[in-house]
Short mmCIF file of C-alpha atoms in Angstrom, two decimals:
data_model
loop_
_atom_site.label_atom_id
_atom_site.label_comp_id
_atom_site.label_asym_id
_atom_site.label_seq_id
_atom_site.Cartn_x
_atom_site.Cartn_y
_atom_site.Cartn_z
CA MET L 1 -31.18 -8.95 -7.22
CA SER L 2 -28.90 -9.36 -10.24
CA ASN L 3 -31.50 -7.82 -12.57
CA ALA L 4 -32.95 -5.28 -10.16
CA THR L 5 -33.71 -1.73 -11.22
CA ILE L 6 -31.33 0.75 -9.60
CA THR L 7 -32.51 4.08 -8.19
CA PHE L 8 -30.94 6.90 -6.20
CA PRO L 9 -33.52 9.05 -4.37
CA LEU L 10 -30.86 11.79 -4.10
CA PHE L 11 -31.20 12.32 -7.86
CA GLY L 12 -34.99 12.46 -7.84
CA ASP L 13 -37.88 10.02 -8.16
CA GLY L 14 -37.61 9.87 -11.93
CA PHE L 15 -33.99 8.62 -11.93
CA SER L 16 -33.59 4.88 -12.50
CA LEU L 17 -31.13 2.50 -14.19
CA ASP L 18 -32.11 -0.82 -15.69
CA PHE L 19 -29.43 -2.54 -17.74
CA SER L 20 -28.15 -6.00 -18.42
CA ARG L 21 -24.97 -7.34 -16.85
CA TYR L 22 -23.56 -8.26 -20.27
CA PHE L 23 -23.84 -7.74 -24.01
CA THR L 24 -23.53 -10.31 -26.76
CA LEU L 25 -20.71 -10.19 -29.29
CA PHE L 26 -20.45 -12.86 -32.01
CA GLY L 27 -22.71 -15.09 -29.93
CA PHE L 28 -20.55 -14.74 -26.85
CA ASN L 29 -21.70 -12.98 -23.67
CA VAL L 30 -19.27 -10.25 -22.64
CA TYR L 31 -19.80 -9.17 -19.02
CA TYR L 32 -19.37 -5.55 -18.05
CA TYR L 33 -17.72 -6.71 -14.85
CA ALA L 34 -14.87 -8.20 -16.88
CA ILE L 35 -14.57 -4.99 -18.89
CA PHE L 36 -14.14 -2.93 -15.72
CA ILE L 37 -11.52 -5.37 -14.43
CA VAL L 38 -9.55 -5.16 -17.69
CA LEU L 39 -9.92 -1.38 -17.75
CA GLY L 40 -8.56 -1.19 -14.20
CA TYR L 41 -5.52 -3.27 -15.14
CA ALA L 42 -4.95 -1.14 -18.27
CA LEU L 43 -5.06 2.16 -16.36
CA ALA L 44 -2.76 0.75 -13.67
CA ALA L 45 -0.27 -0.37 -16.32
CA PHE L 46 -0.40 3.05 -18.01
CA TYR L 47 0.30 4.86 -14.73
CA LEU L 48 3.15 2.53 -13.79
CA MET L 49 4.71 2.93 -17.24
CA ARG L 50 4.74 6.69 -16.85
CA ARG L 51 6.35 6.48 -13.40
CA SER L 52 8.55 3.42 -13.72
CA GLU L 53 11.64 5.39 -12.59
CA LEU L 54 10.00 6.02 -9.21
CA PHE L 55 10.13 2.29 -8.54
CA GLY L 56 13.52 1.67 -10.12
CA LEU L 57 11.89 -0.57 -12.72
CA THR L 58 12.03 -0.83 -16.50
CA ARG L 59 9.05 -0.99 -18.82
CA ASP L 60 9.75 -4.67 -19.36
CA ASN L 61 9.40 -5.17 -15.61
CA ILE L 62 6.01 -3.43 -15.72
CA TYR L 63 4.87 -5.66 -18.58
CA ASP L 64 5.94 -8.68 -16.56
CA LEU L 65 4.07 -7.46 -13.48
CA VAL L 66 0.84 -6.97 -15.42
CA LEU L 67 1.11 -10.35 -17.14
CA ILE L 68 1.80 -12.01 -13.79
CA ALA L 69 -0.80 -10.10 -11.78
CA VAL L 70 -3.77 -10.84 -14.08
CA PRO L 71 -3.80 -14.67 -14.00
CA CYS L 72 -2.35 -15.02 -10.50
CA GLY L 73 -4.70 -12.41 -9.10
CA LEU L 74 -7.75 -14.14 -10.59
CA ILE L 75 -6.67 -17.55 -9.33
CA GLY L 76 -5.93 -16.23 -5.85
CA ALA L 77 -9.20 -14.30 -5.68
CA ARG L 78 -11.09 -17.43 -6.75
CA LEU L 79 -9.38 -19.69 -4.21
CA TYR L 80 -10.02 -17.23 -1.38
CA PHE L 81 -13.73 -17.10 -2.26
CA MET L 82 -13.95 -20.89 -2.59
CA ILE L 83 -12.39 -21.48 0.83
CA PHE L 84 -15.19 -19.53 2.50
CA ASN L 85 -17.91 -21.00 0.27
CA PHE L 86 -16.76 -24.60 0.38
CA ASP L 87 -20.15 -26.19 -0.26
CA LEU L 88 -20.65 -24.31 -3.53
CA TYR L 89 -17.57 -25.83 -5.18
CA PHE L 90 -16.71 -29.11 -3.48
CA GLY L 91 -19.19 -31.93 -3.47
CA PRO L 92 -21.38 -33.99 -5.80
CA GLY L 93 -22.21 -31.99 -8.93
CA GLN L 94 -20.39 -28.88 -7.70
CA TRP L 95 -16.90 -29.35 -9.11
CA GLY L 96 -17.74 -27.69 -12.41
CA ASN L 97 -18.47 -24.41 -10.62
CA ILE L 98 -14.76 -23.94 -9.95
CA LEU L 99 -14.12 -22.83 -13.54
CA ARG L 100 -17.24 -20.72 -13.97
CA PHE L 101 -15.54 -17.37 -13.40
CA ARG L 102 -18.20 -15.49 -15.32
CA ASP L 103 -20.77 -16.32 -12.66
CA GLY L 104 -18.81 -14.32 -10.09
CA GLY L 105 -17.09 -15.52 -6.96
CA LEU L 106 -13.89 -13.49 -6.53
CA ALA L 107 -12.38 -11.94 -3.40
CA ILE L 108 -9.80 -9.17 -3.73
CA TYR L 109 -7.74 -10.21 -0.69
CA GLY L 110 -7.07 -13.57 -2.31
CA GLY L 111 -5.76 -11.80 -5.40
CA ILE L 112 -3.46 -9.58 -3.32
CA ILE L 113 -2.02 -12.54 -1.41
CA ALA L 114 -1.43 -14.64 -4.54
CA SER L 115 0.16 -11.77 -6.46
CA GLY L 116 2.41 -10.95 -3.50
CA LEU L 117 3.74 -14.50 -3.37
CA VAL L 118 4.48 -14.49 -7.09
CA PHE L 119 6.21 -11.10 -6.81
CA ILE L 120 8.55 -12.57 -4.19
CA ILE L 121 9.56 -15.30 -6.64
CA TYR L 122 9.93 -12.78 -9.48
CA SER L 123 12.18 -10.52 -7.41
CA ARG L 124 14.47 -13.44 -6.61
CA ILE L 125 14.71 -14.51 -10.25
CA LYS L 126 15.27 -10.99 -11.64
CA LYS L 127 17.31 -9.83 -8.62
CA ILE L 128 15.07 -6.78 -8.19
CA SER L 129 14.21 -5.17 -4.88
CA LEU L 130 11.00 -6.74 -3.58
CA GLY L 131 10.12 -3.44 -1.92
CA ASN L 132 10.15 -1.64 -5.28
CA LEU L 133 7.95 -4.32 -6.86
CA LEU L 134 5.45 -4.09 -4.03
CA ASP L 135 5.44 -0.29 -4.23
CA ALA L 136 4.42 -0.52 -7.87
CA ALA L 137 1.77 -3.08 -6.94
CA GLY L 138 0.37 -0.72 -4.30
CA PHE L 139 -0.27 2.02 -6.85
CA GLY L 140 -1.64 -0.49 -9.35
CA LEU L 141 -4.03 -2.03 -6.83
CA LEU L 142 -5.52 1.32 -5.82
CA ILE L 143 -6.17 2.15 -9.47
CA GLY L 144 -7.50 -1.29 -10.35
CA GLN L 145 -9.81 -1.49 -7.34
CA SER L 146 -11.14 2.03 -7.85
CA VAL L 147 -12.29 1.07 -11.34
CA GLY L 148 -13.12 -2.58 -10.75
CA ARG L 149 -15.65 -1.85 -8.00
CA TRP L 150 -17.96 -0.39 -10.62
CA GLY L 151 -18.28 -3.90 -12.00
CA ASN L 152 -19.98 -4.75 -8.69
CA PHE L 153 -22.39 -1.90 -9.35
CA ILE L 154 -23.28 -3.35 -12.74
CA ASN L 155 -23.82 -6.77 -11.16
CA ARG L 156 -25.93 -5.33 -8.29
CA GLU L 157 -23.60 -6.96 -5.78
CA ALA L 158 -21.29 -6.02 -2.93
CA PHE L 159 -23.91 -3.62 -1.60
CA GLY L 160 -24.52 -2.92 2.08
CA SER L 161 -27.25 -3.27 4.63
CA GLU L 162 -30.47 -1.29 4.49
CA THR L 163 -30.28 2.41 5.30
CA ASP L 164 -32.26 5.64 5.00
CA LEU L 165 -29.27 7.90 4.36
CA PRO L 166 -29.77 10.55 1.64
CA TRP L 167 -27.28 8.86 -0.72
CA ARG L 168 -28.85 5.38 -0.36
CA MET L 169 -29.21 3.14 -3.40
CA GLY L 170 -32.55 1.57 -4.24
CA LEU L 171 -32.85 -1.95 -5.67
CA THR L 172 -36.25 -2.89 -7.08
CA ALA L 173 -37.05 -6.47 -8.03
CA GLY L 174 -40.71 -7.04 -8.88
CA ALA L 175 -42.82 -5.31 -6.24
CA THR L 176 -40.01 -5.24 -3.66
CA THR L 177 -37.69 -2.27 -3.18
CA ILE L 178 -34.90 -2.04 -0.65
CA TYR L 179 -32.60 0.89 0.03
CA VAL L 180 -29.02 -0.03 0.88
CA HIS L 181 -25.55 1.40 1.41
CA PRO L 182 -23.74 1.70 -1.95
CA THR L 183 -20.62 0.10 -0.46
CA PHE L 184 -19.09 -0.42 -3.90
CA LEU L 185 -19.08 3.39 -4.21
CA TYR L 186 -17.61 3.85 -0.74
CA GLU L 187 -14.69 1.60 -1.54
CA SER L 188 -14.08 3.12 -4.97
CA LEU L 189 -13.96 6.64 -3.54
CA TRP L 190 -11.79 5.53 -0.63
CA ASN L 191 -9.25 4.05 -3.03
CA ILE L 192 -9.27 7.15 -5.23
CA VAL L 193 -8.50 9.36 -2.21
CA GLY L 194 -5.70 6.99 -1.17
CA LEU L 195 -4.24 7.08 -4.68
CA ILE L 196 -4.26 10.90 -4.72
CA LEU L 197 -2.55 11.09 -1.33
CA MET L 198 0.08 8.54 -2.30
CA HIS L 199 0.73 10.29 -5.62
CA ILE L 200 1.22 13.65 -3.89
CA PHE L 201 3.48 12.10 -1.27
CA SER L 202 5.62 10.46 -3.96
CA LYS L 203 6.10 13.87 -5.60
CA LYS L 204 6.81 15.93 -2.48
CA SER L 205 8.48 13.70 0.08
CA LYS L 206 12.25 13.32 0.28
CA THR L 207 12.21 10.50 2.82
CA LYS L 208 11.41 7.35 0.86
CA TYR L 209 12.45 3.73 1.20
CA PRO L 210 11.54 0.56 -0.72
CA GLY L 211 8.20 -0.84 0.39
CA GLN L 212 6.94 2.42 1.89
CA TYR L 213 4.16 2.96 -0.66
CA PHE L 214 2.98 -0.63 -0.37
CA LEU L 215 2.81 -0.32 3.41
CA PHE L 216 0.75 2.83 3.00
CA TYR L 217 -1.57 0.99 0.60
CA VAL L 218 -2.04 -1.93 2.99
CA ALA L 219 -2.73 0.40 5.93
CA TRP L 220 -5.03 2.71 3.96
CA TYR L 221 -7.02 -0.02 2.25
CA GLY L 222 -7.13 -2.15 5.39
CA PHE L 223 -8.60 0.66 7.49
CA GLY L 224 -11.21 1.56 4.87
CA ARG L 225 -12.12 -2.05 4.17
CA PHE L 226 -12.54 -2.75 7.88
CA LEU L 227 -15.15 0.01 8.14
CA ILE L 228 -16.91 -0.73 4.84
CA GLU L 229 -16.98 -4.50 5.29
CA GLY L 230 -19.03 -4.05 8.44
CA LEU L 231 -21.79 -2.52 6.30
CA ARG L 232 -21.90 -5.20 3.60
CA ALA L 233 -24.70 -7.70 3.34
CA ASP L 234 -22.74 -10.39 1.50
CA SER L 235 -19.58 -10.75 3.59
CA LEU L 236 -17.62 -13.99 3.62
CA MET L 237 -17.80 -15.49 7.09
CA ILE L 238 -15.15 -17.53 8.87
CA PRO L 239 -16.63 -21.06 8.90
CA GLY L 240 -18.45 -21.84 12.13
CA THR L 241 -18.36 -18.24 13.38
CA ASP L 242 -20.13 -14.92 12.97
CA PHE L 243 -16.86 -13.14 12.11
CA ARG L 244 -16.45 -11.50 8.72
CA ALA L 245 -13.24 -12.93 7.24
CA SER L 246 -12.23 -9.91 5.17
CA GLN L 247 -13.02 -7.48 7.98
CA TRP L 248 -10.70 -9.19 10.44
CA LEU L 249 -8.01 -9.59 7.79
CA ALA L 250 -8.36 -5.89 6.98
CA ALA L 251 -7.98 -4.96 10.65
CA LEU L 252 -4.88 -7.10 11.05
CA SER L 253 -3.38 -5.69 7.82
CA PHE L 254 -3.95 -2.14 8.98
CA LEU L 255 -2.40 -2.69 12.40
CA VAL L 256 0.71 -4.41 11.06
CA ALA L 257 1.33 -1.96 8.19
CA ALA L 258 0.61 1.15 10.28
CA GLY L 259 2.89 -0.14 13.04
CA ILE L 260 5.78 -0.66 10.62
CA LEU L 261 5.27 2.78 9.06
CA ILE L 262 5.29 4.50 12.46
CA ARG L 263 8.38 2.57 13.59
CA ASN L 264 10.28 3.45 10.40
CA HIS L 265 9.24 7.10 10.70
CA LEU L 266 10.49 7.35 14.27
CA ARG L 267 13.77 5.68 13.36
CA SER L 268 14.24 8.12 10.50
CA LYS L 269 13.67 11.11 12.80
CA ASN L 270 16.15 9.74 15.34
CA ASP L 271 18.78 9.21 12.65
CA ILE L 272 18.35 12.77 11.41
CA ALA L 273 18.54 14.17 14.96
CA GLU L 274 21.71 12.23 15.76
CA SER L 275 23.41 13.37 12.55
CA THR L 276 22.78 17.06 13.33
CA VAL L 277 23.93 17.09 17.00
CA GLU L 278 27.49 18.45 17.51
CA PRO L 279 29.74 16.34 19.76
CA LYS L 280 29.83 17.76 23.31
CA VAL L 281 33.19 18.44 24.89
CA ASP L 282 33.51 18.28 28.67
CA GLU L 283 35.16 21.42 30.06
CA ASP L 284 37.07 19.34 32.60
CA GLU L 285 38.72 17.47 29.75
CA GLU L 286 40.02 20.63 28.07
CA SER L 287 43.74 21.09 28.54
CA THR L 288 45.14 24.49 29.45
CA ILE L 289 48.70 25.58 28.74
CA ASP L 290 49.53 26.57 32.26
CA GLY L 291 52.45 25.27 34.31
CA ASP L 292 52.44 21.55 34.92
CA GLU L 293 49.03 21.01 33.18
CA ILE L 294 50.67 20.87 29.76
CA VAL L 295 50.54 17.23 28.65
CA GLY L 296 50.76 14.95 25.65
CA ASP L 297 50.70 16.51 22.25
CA GLU L 298 50.79 20.04 23.61
CA ILE L 299 54.32 19.47 24.99
CA GLU L 300 55.45 18.24 21.60
CA GLN L 301 53.89 21.23 19.89
CA LEU L 302 55.62 23.63 22.30
CA ALA L 303 58.93 21.85 21.78
CA VAL L 304 58.59 22.34 18.04
CA LEU L 305 57.70 25.98 18.54
CA ASP L 306 60.71 26.46 20.90
CA GLY L 307 63.00 24.84 18.36
CA ALA L 308 61.70 27.06 15.65
CA ASP L 309 62.19 30.17 17.80
CA ALA L 310 65.72 29.14 18.72
CA GLY L 311 66.56 28.59 15.07
CA GLU L 312 65.19 31.98 14.19
CA ILE L 313 67.26 33.63 16.97
CA ASP L 314 70.46 31.84 15.86
CA SER L 315 69.90 32.79 12.23
CA GLU L 316 69.29 36.41 13.22
CA SER L 317 72.53 36.44 15.32
CA ASP L 318 74.54 35.01 12.40
CA ASP L 319 73.04 37.63 10.10
CA GLU L 320 74.09 40.38 12.51
CA VAL L 321 77.69 39.01 12.76
CA ASP L 322 77.93 38.86 8.99
CA GLU L 323 76.71 42.45 8.72
CA ASP L 324 79.38 43.60 11.31
CA GLU L 325 82.16 41.85 9.43
CA GLU L 326 81.04 43.43 6.15
CA SER L 327 80.97 46.86 7.81
CA THR L 328 84.53 46.39 9.19
CA GLU L 329 85.84 45.36 5.78
CA ASN L 330 84.16 48.33 4.14
CA LEU L 331 85.75 50.76 6.67
CA ALA L 332 89.18 49.21 6.17
CA ALA L 333 88.85 49.59 2.44
CA LEU L 334 87.83 53.20 2.83
CA ASP L 335 90.79 53.88 5.14
CA GLY L 336 93.14 52.30 2.67
CA ALA L 337 91.70 54.34 -0.15
CA SER L 338 92.17 57.55 1.86
CA GLU L 339 95.84 56.83 2.62
CA ASP L 340 96.57 56.25 -1.07
CA ASP L 341 94.93 59.51 -1.99
CA VAL L 342 97.07 61.38 0.55
CA SER L 343 100.27 59.83 -0.83
CA LYS L 344 99.34 60.78 -4.35
CA GLU L 345 98.61 64.38 -3.36
CA SER L 346 101.97 64.58 -1.56
#
């Protein structure tokens, strides 16, 4: 179906798209899928540059992350796809397919795992918080996946099972037309909504900790991918089973990340509650200054107060004695002065 004509009955019978998966430049085929991948990385880098302070990172760190994420993400995505399509790459005459990236064969979960491992090494070397690095990666992945999924649309891949829903996508190859879930669109829109929510939360919330945004990304993407993967017609299966590998990985990712987020939230609420509660004093433990119940420090305080009062009384008594003596001397002087005056008059 790689060259099928695309229709959307919702837009009318006359609406159809028929385009090639690539264009030729200087004799070299340039695939639109690759352009969307590069565009996704570029937009992610631009966003992270503008908000580098949120993650406690410098612009050089962002450059490093982009340069690391591109090759490691591609290698990881390729290895993940190869593991679940072993016969296509390992065996007589198949080894050359390993390097044929332009023919497709990438799985996003492999890219996430590989990039995460490299980020751990980078954080150790640069002595940067791993949580901050992963937070930046969470934002970048939502942006990159939102854009990159449109490369699947160009390739007529990653679509879902047949449906008759109003927004179904038609694929016509020759005389055959099937109408399927546009799962590439579901995932792109899901990631855009997650990005908007995470952006708003990063602006409004005051309770943040390293790794919180990445946990939200893992939970959000995992839940959406679990639902969408169940609709896809080209899922990677666990060898020897009927289980969709990415669907079960998505479910496990969601449960683990959501569990950690809930636990951290509850701990944060408990810490806040404990910090605002005033210490309770038992009434039986309160001491009253009454008779023999005066103990400990209260006795010492009363002793100090008694000493101070006694000192004040003594000083007041001395002041009164001094005033009496001064009064007696003044009267004697006046008496003496009167006797002299009488003598003079005589």
